[in-house]
Amino acid sequence: MDEKARILQLRKELHQHNYNYYILNAPTITDQEFDMLMHELMDLERKHPEMADANSPSVRVGSDLSQDFVQVEHTTPMLSLGNTYSRTDVEDFYNRIREGLQGEPFEICCEQKFDGLSISLIYENYKLVRAVTRGDGVRGDDVTANVKTIRTIPLQLPEDCGCPANFEIRGEVLMPWQSFEKLNAEREAREEQLFANPRNAASGTLKSKSSAVVAHRHLDAYLYYVMGDSIHEPTHFGRLAKARQWGFKVSDHVKLAHSVDEIFEYIDYWDVHRRELPVATDGIVLKVNSLQQQQRLGFTAKSPRWAIAYKFKAERACTTLREVTYQVGRTGAITPVANMDPVLLAGTIVKRASLHNEDIIKQLDLHIGDHVYLEKAGEIIPQIVGVNTEARQQTGEALGPKVSFITHCPECGSPLVRYPGEAATYCPNDTACPPQLKGRIEHFISRDAMNIESLGPETVDAYFERGLIHDVADLYQLKVQDLWGEDGTKARSANKIIEGIEESKKVPFERVLFALGIRFVGKVVAKGIARHFKSMEALFKASIDDLLACDGVGEVIASSVRTFLREERNITLIKRLSDAGVQMCIEEKEMASTLLAGMTIVISGTFEQHSREEYKKIIEDNGGKNATSISKKTSFILAGEGMGPSKREKAEKLGIPIINETEFLAKLEV
Ligand code: IVH
């Protein structure tokens, strides 16, 4: 088969596998096999740019092109729904429909109210051609490139699935709880402001300038409104079922109700069980099922008369504020924390809550001893949302002292500063404030950075206190004999620590860049910058404009990088790291190929053409992983002379291919 035909075949297969995986939840191949096919496709597409297809499954991986959003007018305005928190309003809605339909029987379709941001998807000739946000209802942002990275949204519909060639479907883009928690944990590690809830996170992500960032954050989408007269299906429920058949993600929990009681049953069930759903929902949407009846009921200026949203009340608790303490982070950011009497809120005991910043404390006019209301933002992070000021008089207790933000660092005593336009307060003493120094080292050794697993935060703390390390470059001066002794570290673990530090010298440049802890430079941005500039030397020379030319880098990041690289002590630190052997450029070989991506390879025996160490490097340079022992996960064994019989036996038992040196090199064409 020629390469062009193979591209078409791979695209078809990958679309099918995406469908099996994301919609049917029934993959027929392993993730590894999927990655292999995807890499094959991407390699072939690179070789044949004339075969470019905006809807190839490879666009899911995200493009490196940066984009600004163009505003587009909606085909028909995207209206919102009438909202209510009251059950009486639901009864009134039901009665209004009954009156409006003059006694004709009707059904109400009950569904989840997804808490994300609405999106309109336009398909032309079975292809996704445009995705637009709600915007002001009349015009929205064209976010097509970003939406294409959402794997549950079909890019290409099968022509024989029964769907019209051209139609519009609307729904909600969401960040699943799992992705949200992961993202916030990453942001916490970087001391960036956390997203208060998945909706804000989804919205921030969808507006990102880099679709690679979007792809990394794993958004999802549920569709709930199929539009168009060419679809011959007279009910909303029926249309949802069709959309599901065509390959869209549609909630499985849609139900038809025939009375107000059935509606309340649905509402009460989901008020409790919504916590088991993978995405955030904040209520229930009720829609008249028959489209013909919908038409008769019509619209008001703002919303349809045939639908209403019932919103769940957020759970609240009340407790007493006892103390406000302050934490100093790696970047020097000061976080005020409210310490309260323990209280039960939505299933967990809460006694501490972040107060975020000085302005929030002022807004709340907090006093020690205040009765405060707590809610869980996005159902997980407890937040003080108000103060019961009446309780101040009722309890007759004297009003405690007003909480005012500290003026000096609780750790090093330096006067604190606030930069214009920023909500956070900082301790500026980044050369000597202990939590900042320790925090930077902890970040440097963390898994996504230099991955020095043998060192943990406690060990860093102990070495810091013993005066062995002050900054990350000191790590590379440590000797085994420095480490054993005082804190009881045995020779073996001392050796392991030194080995781990030594090993980190192989960590690729993009992770070194992330490890430096430059403000606003997360993993994805660091990768983009590393690949764009290729070396620290080039990055040192980069102007703001050069930085802005890099995908995912805006004004804030560009100026942060520039400031960091202009500071004398950072220049010295980077020089010391470089002298110690830490990677300061992308090795050509690092980019050799992705032929072994997703594969785990075990090396056994001795070889003629390259040493074992060299083979290890070749595997890594081509995207593979080297493992020491054989398991089910092993892709193949690279066997030389004298491979142990027990290894051979195990490989044969697990059916793992054994290949020799020549075959391996032929595979890579080296
Ligand atoms: S139907 C013409 N169904 O809630 C009716 N909306 O103000 C179109 N939403 O902007 C909307 N889940 O973003 C509908 N199952 C659902 C929904 C839903 C969430 C959002 C949508 C809309 C807002 C209502």
XYZ file of C-alpha atoms and ligand atoms in Angstrom:
694
model
C 0.000 0.000 0.000
C 1.375 3.443 -0.815
C 1.836 5.989 1.949
C -1.079 8.173 0.910
C -3.507 5.274 0.993
C -2.067 4.281 4.369
C -2.796 7.803 5.705
C -6.447 7.465 4.703
C -6.666 4.004 6.174
C -5.059 5.096 9.448
C -7.403 8.072 9.763
C -10.415 5.841 9.310
C -9.159 3.294 11.805
C -8.252 5.934 14.394
C -11.662 7.627 14.099
C -13.227 4.238 14.773
C -10.926 3.552 17.742
C -11.721 6.977 19.212
C -15.386 6.171 18.911
C -14.935 2.742 20.515
C -12.947 4.214 23.361
C -14.652 7.479 24.166
C -18.256 6.811 23.263
C -18.770 3.066 23.536
C -16.262 2.721 26.369
C -15.222 -0.482 24.657
C -11.754 -0.171 23.151
C -10.663 -2.987 20.895
C -6.940 -2.166 21.012
C -4.549 -1.208 23.809
C -3.521 2.422 24.441
C -0.066 1.467 23.296
C -1.317 0.161 19.965
C -3.414 3.290 19.578
C -0.349 5.483 20.173
C 1.616 3.481 17.639
C -1.019 4.026 14.956
C -1.238 7.701 15.849
C 2.536 8.114 15.600
C 2.591 6.326 12.291
C -0.113 8.670 11.014
C 1.635 11.779 12.300
C 4.922 10.751 10.745
C 3.273 10.082 7.385
C 1.357 13.363 7.577
C 4.617 15.209 8.155
C 6.032 13.563 5.044
C 2.956 14.396 2.966
C 1.835 17.922 3.804
C -0.308 17.894 0.658
C -2.554 15.364 2.429
C -3.369 17.786 5.287
C -6.879 17.375 6.626
C -8.286 19.727 9.233
C -10.254 16.809 10.674
C -7.543 14.199 10.854
C -7.543 12.375 14.221
C -4.038 13.777 14.724
C -5.418 17.272 15.400
C -6.574 15.895 18.776
C -2.991 16.105 19.870
C -3.189 19.876 19.558
C -1.506 22.207 17.160
C 1.442 24.389 17.894
C 0.009 27.289 15.962
C -1.168 30.146 18.082
C -4.509 31.689 17.292
C -6.622 34.607 18.171
C -10.348 34.198 18.262
C -12.590 35.463 15.548
C -16.139 36.396 16.458
C -18.909 34.679 14.550
C -22.642 35.234 14.478
C -24.799 32.315 15.596
C -27.213 30.803 13.070
C -29.961 31.353 15.628
C -29.307 33.124 18.927
C -28.098 30.950 21.798
C -30.696 31.651 24.433
C -30.386 30.886 28.104
C -33.026 29.229 30.243
C -35.268 30.632 32.937
C -33.679 29.661 36.274
C -35.321 28.769 39.537
C -34.388 27.347 42.933
C -37.976 26.859 43.985
C -40.152 23.780 43.703
C -43.254 25.958 43.493
C -41.805 27.517 40.331
C -41.422 24.022 38.876
C -45.097 23.329 39.603
C -46.026 26.705 38.074
C -43.974 25.855 34.969
C -45.780 22.518 34.650
C -49.187 24.178 35.004
C -48.294 26.897 32.500
C -47.390 24.225 29.957
C -50.645 22.378 30.605
C -52.623 25.580 30.088
C -50.580 26.589 27.051
C -51.283 23.222 25.427
C -54.953 23.439 26.355
C -55.219 20.076 28.004
C -53.317 18.138 25.325
C -51.193 15.327 26.823
C -47.485 16.139 27.021
C -44.232 14.731 28.321
C -41.361 16.509 30.060
C -37.840 15.491 29.261
C -35.716 15.705 32.434
C -31.958 16.043 32.099
C -28.853 17.170 33.944
C -27.953 20.825 33.906
C -24.278 20.630 33.065
C -22.127 23.265 34.718
C -19.681 24.223 32.005
C -19.919 26.588 29.082
C -22.223 26.255 26.139
C -20.941 25.511 22.698
C -22.458 25.366 19.238
C -21.008 22.834 16.803
C -21.590 23.173 13.073
C -21.203 20.135 10.825
C -20.964 20.484 7.084
C -20.624 17.531 4.791
C -20.327 15.310 7.912
C -17.309 17.278 9.128
C -16.972 19.527 12.134
C -16.289 22.914 10.556
C -16.920 25.350 13.371
C -17.285 25.500 17.128
C -18.495 28.728 18.673
C -18.951 29.773 22.313
C -22.184 31.370 23.475
C -20.593 34.822 23.728
C -23.356 37.372 24.097
C -25.912 34.932 22.677
C -25.838 36.544 19.240
C -22.123 36.341 18.506
C -19.535 34.064 20.042
C -15.833 33.226 19.794
C -14.738 30.794 17.127
C -12.854 28.227 19.220
C -12.785 25.476 16.590
C -9.081 24.592 16.918
C -9.401 24.178 20.678
C -12.649 22.227 20.491
C -11.082 19.815 18.040
C -8.805 18.582 20.831
C -11.850 17.364 22.803
C -11.839 13.697 22.065
C -15.521 13.048 22.668
C -16.520 15.458 19.911
C -16.567 13.677 16.537
C -14.552 15.472 13.873
C -15.921 13.355 11.082
C -19.265 11.584 11.224
C -19.736 8.275 9.423
C -21.765 9.003 6.292
C -23.868 5.912 6.824
C -24.847 6.699 10.426
C -28.114 8.307 9.380
C -27.263 11.870 10.337
C -27.844 14.742 7.903
C -24.722 15.984 6.137
C -25.220 19.514 7.480
C -26.587 20.371 10.886
C -25.920 22.158 14.150
C -25.777 20.646 17.604
C -25.379 22.483 20.910
C -24.153 21.360 24.267
C -21.768 22.038 27.088
C -17.981 21.895 27.311
C -16.871 20.686 30.732
C -13.770 19.872 32.655
C -14.317 16.514 34.391
C -13.639 16.456 38.140
C -10.587 14.281 37.628
C -8.919 16.674 35.176
C -9.915 19.620 37.362
C -8.311 18.154 40.463
C -5.154 17.306 38.550
C -4.950 20.786 37.039
C -5.441 22.501 40.398
C -2.823 20.263 42.019
C -0.378 21.322 39.297
C -1.307 24.970 39.800
C -0.939 24.637 43.541
C 2.555 23.241 43.051
C 3.359 26.293 40.934
C 1.629 28.561 43.454
C -0.709 29.871 40.818
C -4.223 30.957 41.700
C -6.458 27.872 41.777
C -9.540 27.621 39.593
C -12.516 27.937 41.921
C -14.537 25.324 40.043
C -14.475 23.201 36.897
C -16.595 25.724 34.996
C -14.002 28.478 35.371
C -11.287 25.990 34.526
C -13.117 24.833 31.387
C -13.782 28.382 30.316
C -10.171 29.483 30.922
C -8.959 26.454 29.017
C -11.254 26.846 26.029
C -10.076 30.439 25.615
C -6.443 29.397 25.738
C -4.341 30.573 22.831
C -2.609 27.247 22.485
C -4.593 24.189 21.503
C -1.734 22.050 22.850
C -2.530 23.429 26.328
C -6.200 22.598 25.743
C -5.360 19.061 24.639
C -3.288 18.575 27.784
C -6.151 19.539 30.077
C -8.648 16.941 28.862
C -11.967 18.677 28.435
C -15.164 16.801 27.729
C -18.473 17.724 26.086
C -22.085 16.647 26.528
C -24.561 17.541 23.808
C -28.193 18.362 24.592
C -29.798 20.229 21.713
C -29.954 18.927 18.139
C -31.087 21.626 15.726
C -32.379 21.634 12.178
C -35.524 20.808 10.226
C -33.864 18.123 8.150
C -33.867 15.736 11.109
C -37.045 13.734 10.942
C -37.574 13.057 14.580
C -40.541 14.648 16.324
C -39.312 14.552 19.932
C -36.365 16.007 21.844
C -35.774 12.658 23.575
C -35.684 10.922 20.180
C -33.218 13.480 18.816
C -30.898 12.946 21.772
C -30.998 9.199 21.128
C -30.107 9.857 17.489
C -27.232 12.144 18.423
C -25.930 9.384 20.680
C -26.113 6.919 17.772
C -24.233 9.295 15.508
C -21.342 9.280 17.951
C -21.969 12.269 20.227
C -21.694 12.079 23.965
C -25.206 12.449 25.330
C -26.124 11.917 28.967
C -27.433 8.435 29.733
C -29.568 9.860 32.502
C -32.232 11.602 30.455
C -35.737 10.590 31.510
C -39.294 11.322 30.444
C -41.709 12.460 33.153
C -45.479 12.403 32.900
C -46.370 14.258 36.099
C -44.981 16.832 38.542
C -44.344 14.011 41.010
C -42.148 12.192 38.514
C -40.238 15.430 37.943
C -39.613 15.848 41.687
C -38.546 12.227 41.949
C -35.921 12.893 39.280
C -34.799 16.141 40.956
C -34.497 14.551 44.413
C -32.591 11.558 43.109
C -30.027 13.693 41.271
C -29.613 16.236 44.057
C -27.912 13.388 45.944
C -26.458 11.201 43.198
C -24.982 13.978 41.051
C -21.863 13.681 43.206
C -21.199 10.327 41.544
C -21.115 11.870 38.061
C -17.728 12.498 36.421
C -18.628 16.116 35.659
C -20.203 19.007 37.580
C -23.932 19.566 37.313
C -25.735 22.373 39.091
C -29.365 21.515 38.494
C -31.936 19.855 36.303
C -33.287 21.069 32.969
C -36.908 20.352 32.111
C -37.983 20.481 28.467
C -41.288 19.793 26.728
C -40.550 16.667 24.722
C -42.602 17.206 21.553
C -40.957 19.638 19.126
C -44.310 20.552 17.691
C -45.541 21.476 21.176
C -42.302 23.402 21.782
C -43.061 25.421 18.677
C -46.573 26.202 19.836
C -45.303 27.394 23.205
C -42.588 29.540 21.619
C -40.081 31.886 23.203
C -39.997 35.024 25.294
C -37.336 37.598 24.374
C -34.778 35.837 26.569
C -35.632 32.165 26.836
C -37.900 29.377 25.597
C -41.317 28.985 27.273
C -41.017 25.228 26.868
C -38.007 24.774 29.150
C -36.820 25.739 32.616
C -33.741 25.095 34.742
C -34.122 24.066 38.376
C -30.885 24.808 40.237
C -29.668 22.899 43.278
C -28.869 24.904 46.375
C -25.205 24.751 47.366
C -24.760 23.197 50.802
C -23.877 25.676 53.502
C -22.544 25.407 57.033
C -21.980 27.958 59.777
C -19.087 27.930 62.235
C -16.865 30.220 64.306
C -13.644 31.823 63.110
C -10.861 31.352 65.684
C -7.658 32.497 64.049
C -6.135 33.545 60.742
C -2.703 32.088 59.996
C -0.409 32.809 57.054
C 1.541 30.428 54.827
C 4.541 31.395 52.744
C 4.941 29.556 49.460
C 7.795 28.845 47.082
C 7.245 32.085 45.160
C 6.892 34.063 48.388
C 3.127 34.358 47.915
C 1.382 34.674 51.265
C -1.835 32.698 51.708
C -4.102 33.651 54.589
C -5.886 30.653 56.112
C -8.989 30.782 58.309
C -8.899 28.340 61.226
C -12.399 27.541 62.455
C -14.318 25.281 64.794
C -14.744 21.981 62.909
C -18.032 21.676 61.017
C -19.591 19.087 58.718
C -20.068 20.317 55.139
C -21.214 18.158 52.219
C -19.789 15.001 53.711
C -16.458 16.195 55.148
C -15.279 17.908 58.308
C -13.932 21.354 57.535
C -11.778 23.360 59.915
C -9.535 25.348 57.610
C -10.282 27.413 54.522
C -8.096 29.578 52.335
C -8.979 33.250 52.465
C -7.018 33.746 49.230
C -5.859 37.350 49.616
C -6.068 40.643 51.467
C -8.986 42.011 49.438
C -11.218 39.064 50.302
C -10.526 39.558 54.025
C -11.441 43.235 53.662
C -14.604 42.491 51.696
C -15.803 40.061 54.333
C -14.928 42.494 57.145
C -13.810 39.528 59.215
C -13.412 39.624 62.975
C -12.060 36.867 65.187
C -15.031 35.076 66.777
C -17.294 35.812 63.806
C -19.909 33.280 62.771
C -18.964 32.541 59.178
C -20.846 30.772 56.379
C -18.977 28.116 54.465
C -19.760 26.697 51.034
C -17.813 24.332 48.894
C -16.730 26.002 45.706
C -17.079 23.437 42.953
C -18.168 21.010 45.662
C -14.650 20.427 46.979
C -12.792 23.483 48.156
C -14.385 25.015 51.235
C -14.741 28.762 51.067
C -16.038 31.445 53.445
C -18.866 33.135 51.576
C -20.206 35.460 54.244
C -20.437 36.526 57.865
C -23.517 36.393 60.034
C -23.241 39.966 61.278
C -26.496 39.652 63.234
C -24.933 36.940 65.357
C -22.413 39.530 66.576
C -25.216 41.314 68.461
C -27.316 38.258 69.317
C -24.618 36.331 71.135
C -23.794 39.393 73.181
C -20.119 38.501 72.892
C -17.746 41.376 72.437
C -16.708 41.661 68.808
C -13.258 40.135 68.444
C -10.390 42.020 66.821
C -10.745 42.853 63.145
C -8.628 40.639 60.945
C -6.061 42.728 59.165
C -3.512 41.317 56.801
C -0.008 40.948 58.215
C 2.606 43.485 57.182
C 5.719 41.342 57.705
C 6.654 37.822 56.642
C 5.848 35.326 59.414
C 8.947 33.313 58.458
C 11.712 35.855 57.906
C 10.267 39.143 59.120
C 10.710 41.040 55.822
C 8.152 43.758 55.049
C 5.598 42.338 52.584
C 4.826 43.832 49.174
C 1.926 43.922 46.746
C 2.615 44.441 43.057
C 0.274 46.666 41.032
C -2.561 44.734 39.447
C -2.003 41.609 41.559
C -4.252 40.331 44.308
C -1.517 38.384 46.075
C 0.895 39.723 48.686
C 4.519 38.580 48.570
C 7.515 38.255 50.806
C 10.187 39.789 48.543
C 13.074 38.137 50.385
C 13.592 35.393 47.826
C 17.295 35.071 48.618
C 16.940 34.161 52.292
C 13.338 33.402 53.316
C 13.534 29.688 54.296
C 10.194 28.377 52.921
C 10.960 30.046 49.595
C 14.422 28.517 49.374
C 13.219 25.075 50.481
C 10.129 25.304 48.287
C 12.268 26.000 45.220
C 14.434 22.961 45.911
C 11.349 20.778 46.504
C 9.903 21.934 43.213
C 13.214 21.279 41.442
C 13.389 17.651 42.597
C 9.682 16.903 42.018
C 8.584 14.192 39.614
C 7.615 16.392 36.677
C 10.791 18.421 37.099
C 14.163 16.704 37.768
C 12.468 13.651 39.260
C 15.045 13.001 41.975
C 12.953 10.346 43.644
C 15.553 9.394 46.224
C 15.187 12.835 47.826
C 11.926 13.844 49.469
C 10.719 17.110 51.020
C 11.759 15.928 54.511
C 15.291 15.155 53.382
C 15.522 18.525 51.645
C 14.347 20.114 54.864
C 16.958 18.244 56.919
C 19.825 19.080 54.523
C 18.717 22.681 54.432
C 18.670 22.897 58.210
C 22.122 21.257 58.359
C 23.399 23.891 55.963
C 24.287 21.333 53.283
C 22.183 22.976 50.593
C 20.952 26.521 50.034
C 19.919 26.282 46.434
C 19.347 23.696 43.726
C 22.883 23.895 42.352
C 24.227 22.823 45.778
C 22.585 19.431 45.197
C 25.184 18.633 42.534
C 28.058 19.344 44.946
C 26.848 16.805 47.527
C 29.137 13.863 48.255
C 28.166 10.523 49.767
C 30.204 11.265 52.885
C 28.307 14.561 53.413
C 25.090 12.640 53.705
C 25.740 9.909 56.096
C 26.069 10.456 59.700
C 24.173 13.097 61.582
C 20.644 12.371 60.433
C 21.249 8.638 60.556
C 21.310 8.245 56.787
C 22.934 4.917 56.060
C 25.569 4.522 53.391
C 23.137 2.730 51.092
C 20.540 5.431 51.060
C 23.269 8.086 50.800
C 24.509 6.305 47.702
C 21.010 6.137 46.324
C 20.501 9.846 46.811
C 23.737 10.698 45.041
C 22.849 8.285 42.225
C 19.429 9.909 41.895
C 21.009 13.361 41.667
C 23.525 12.070 39.122
C 20.734 10.462 37.073
C 18.869 13.795 36.968
C 21.625 15.188 34.747
C 19.981 13.250 31.926
C 16.626 14.945 32.391
C 15.791 16.757 29.130
C 16.111 20.512 28.827
C 12.339 21.142 28.780
C 12.025 19.687 32.263
C 15.084 21.548 33.523
C 13.389 24.734 32.364
C 10.254 23.787 34.270
C 12.339 22.798 37.318
C 13.847 26.286 37.578
C 10.473 27.447 38.871
C 10.121 30.543 36.713
C 6.779 32.125 37.560
C 3.971 31.165 35.177
C 6.181 28.637 33.368
C 4.356 25.354 33.809
C 5.168 22.010 32.223
C 3.456 22.679 28.913
C 4.819 26.195 28.523
C 8.336 24.999 29.425
C 8.095 22.333 26.749
C 6.971 24.900 24.176
C 9.791 27.295 25.089
C 12.436 24.543 25.112
C 11.408 23.276 21.710
C 11.209 26.766 20.280
C 14.593 28.041 21.496
C 16.362 24.680 21.798
C 18.998 25.944 24.249
C 19.476 28.070 27.316
C 21.987 30.084 25.367
C 19.361 31.043 22.788
C 16.831 31.716 25.521
C 19.222 34.105 27.276
C 19.431 36.099 24.048
C 15.675 36.140 23.433
C 13.858 39.471 23.432
C 10.277 39.866 24.618
C 9.150 39.724 20.983
C 11.125 36.515 20.406
C 9.414 35.011 23.437
C 5.985 36.144 22.295
C 6.552 34.295 19.038
C 6.580 31.055 21.009
C 3.327 29.118 21.247
C 1.434 29.562 24.508
C 3.564 32.529 25.630
C 1.738 35.791 26.297
C 2.915 39.092 27.774
C 2.893 37.878 31.375
C 4.953 34.747 30.742
C 7.346 36.536 28.394
C 8.110 39.229 30.911
C 8.455 36.697 33.734
C 10.999 34.654 31.756
C 12.910 37.735 30.728
C 13.076 39.110 34.285
C 14.207 35.737 35.635
C 16.994 35.394 33.102
C 18.215 38.927 33.703
C 18.805 38.454 37.414
C 22.435 37.995 38.310
C 21.826 35.233 40.840
C 19.733 33.243 38.381
C 22.437 33.612 35.747
C 24.986 32.290 38.261
C 22.670 29.471 39.317
C 22.084 28.342 35.738
C 25.825 28.499 35.062
C 26.516 26.313 38.112
C 23.853 23.814 37.018
C 25.269 23.767 33.527
C 28.822 23.229 34.837
C 27.527 20.354 36.926
C 26.270 18.674 33.752
C 22.553 19.485 33.828
C 21.006 19.592 30.307
C 20.850 23.126 28.983
C 19.886 22.338 25.415
C 17.824 19.899 23.438
C 20.110 17.190 22.255
C 19.687 16.463 18.594
C 19.250 12.821 19.479
C 16.465 13.653 21.889
C 14.419 14.425 18.827
C 15.636 11.407 16.857
C 12.212 9.831 16.345
C 9.121 8.622 18.070
C 9.363 5.170 16.543
C 9.468 3.525 19.945
C 6.925 5.820 21.594
C 4.779 4.025 24.129
C 7.024 0.932 24.130
C 8.743 -0.571 27.130
C 11.867 -2.455 26.194
C 14.074 -4.762 28.239
C 17.746 -5.097 27.288
C 19.443 -8.397 28.019
C 22.901 -9.846 27.252
C 25.905 -8.232 25.588
C 26.129 -6.630 22.152
C 28.574 -6.050 19.332
C 27.651 -2.762 17.720
C 26.744 -0.622 20.733
C 27.139 -0.916 24.479
C 24.143 -1.573 26.702
C 24.317 2.044 27.900
C 24.230 3.225 24.290
C 21.229 1.030 23.529
C 19.468 2.439 26.553
C 20.019 5.906 25.178
C 18.931 4.907 21.667
C 15.672 3.575 23.111
C 15.025 6.776 25.027
C 16.026 8.985 22.103
C 13.408 7.258 20.002
C 10.674 7.743 22.546
C 10.818 4.314 24.214
C 11.226 3.359 27.848
C 13.894 1.048 29.151
C 12.868 -1.339 31.912
C 14.999 -3.789 33.862
C 12.549 -6.623 34.387
C 10.157 -8.441 32.083
C 6.440 -8.003 32.682
C 3.187 -8.051 30.743
C 3.919 -4.442 29.857
C 7.171 -5.272 28.064
C 6.830 -4.610 24.332
C 9.889 -6.628 23.306
C 13.272 -7.763 24.497
C 16.440 -6.573 22.852
C 18.574 -9.665 23.272
C 22.334 -9.929 22.833
C 24.781 -12.713 23.536
C 24.215 -14.657 26.721
C 20.665 -13.689 27.562
C 19.815 -15.470 30.813
C 17.682 -18.653 30.456
C 15.217 -17.572 33.121
C 14.599 -14.311 31.246
C 14.081 -16.211 28.018
C 11.649 -18.572 29.703
C 9.648 -15.713 31.212
C 9.509 -13.891 27.875
C 8.303 -17.001 26.101
C 5.681 -17.652 28.756
C 4.294 -14.124 28.391
C 4.563 -14.275 24.593
C 6.903 -11.284 24.449
C 8.899 -10.972 21.217
C 12.684 -11.304 21.473
C 14.652 -9.434 18.826
C 18.360 -9.282 18.181
C 20.672 -6.348 17.645
C 20.478 -6.368 13.842
C 16.708 -6.559 13.783
C 16.483 -3.757 16.315
C 18.770 -1.437 14.370
C 16.918 -2.218 11.155
C 13.708 -1.206 12.884
C 15.212 2.195 13.577
C 17.143 2.380 10.330
C 20.280 3.481 12.181
S -30.909 23.602 26.793
C -32.881 26.756 24.123
N -29.980 21.684 28.318
O -27.599 26.072 30.940
C -32.369 25.876 25.196
N -29.011 23.843 28.529
O -29.279 29.083 31.005
C -30.926 25.660 25.150
N -27.168 23.938 30.141
O -26.882 28.366 28.438
C -30.329 25.178 26.393
N -27.208 21.811 30.709
O -25.294 26.420 28.723
C -29.901 22.990 27.981
N -29.229 19.875 29.555
C -29.146 21.151 29.223
C -28.200 22.008 29.816
C -28.176 23.360 29.437
C -26.615 22.978 30.887
C -26.720 25.338 30.169
C -26.632 26.016 28.844
C -27.521 27.237 28.945
C -27.743 27.361 30.424
C -29.147 27.764 30.758
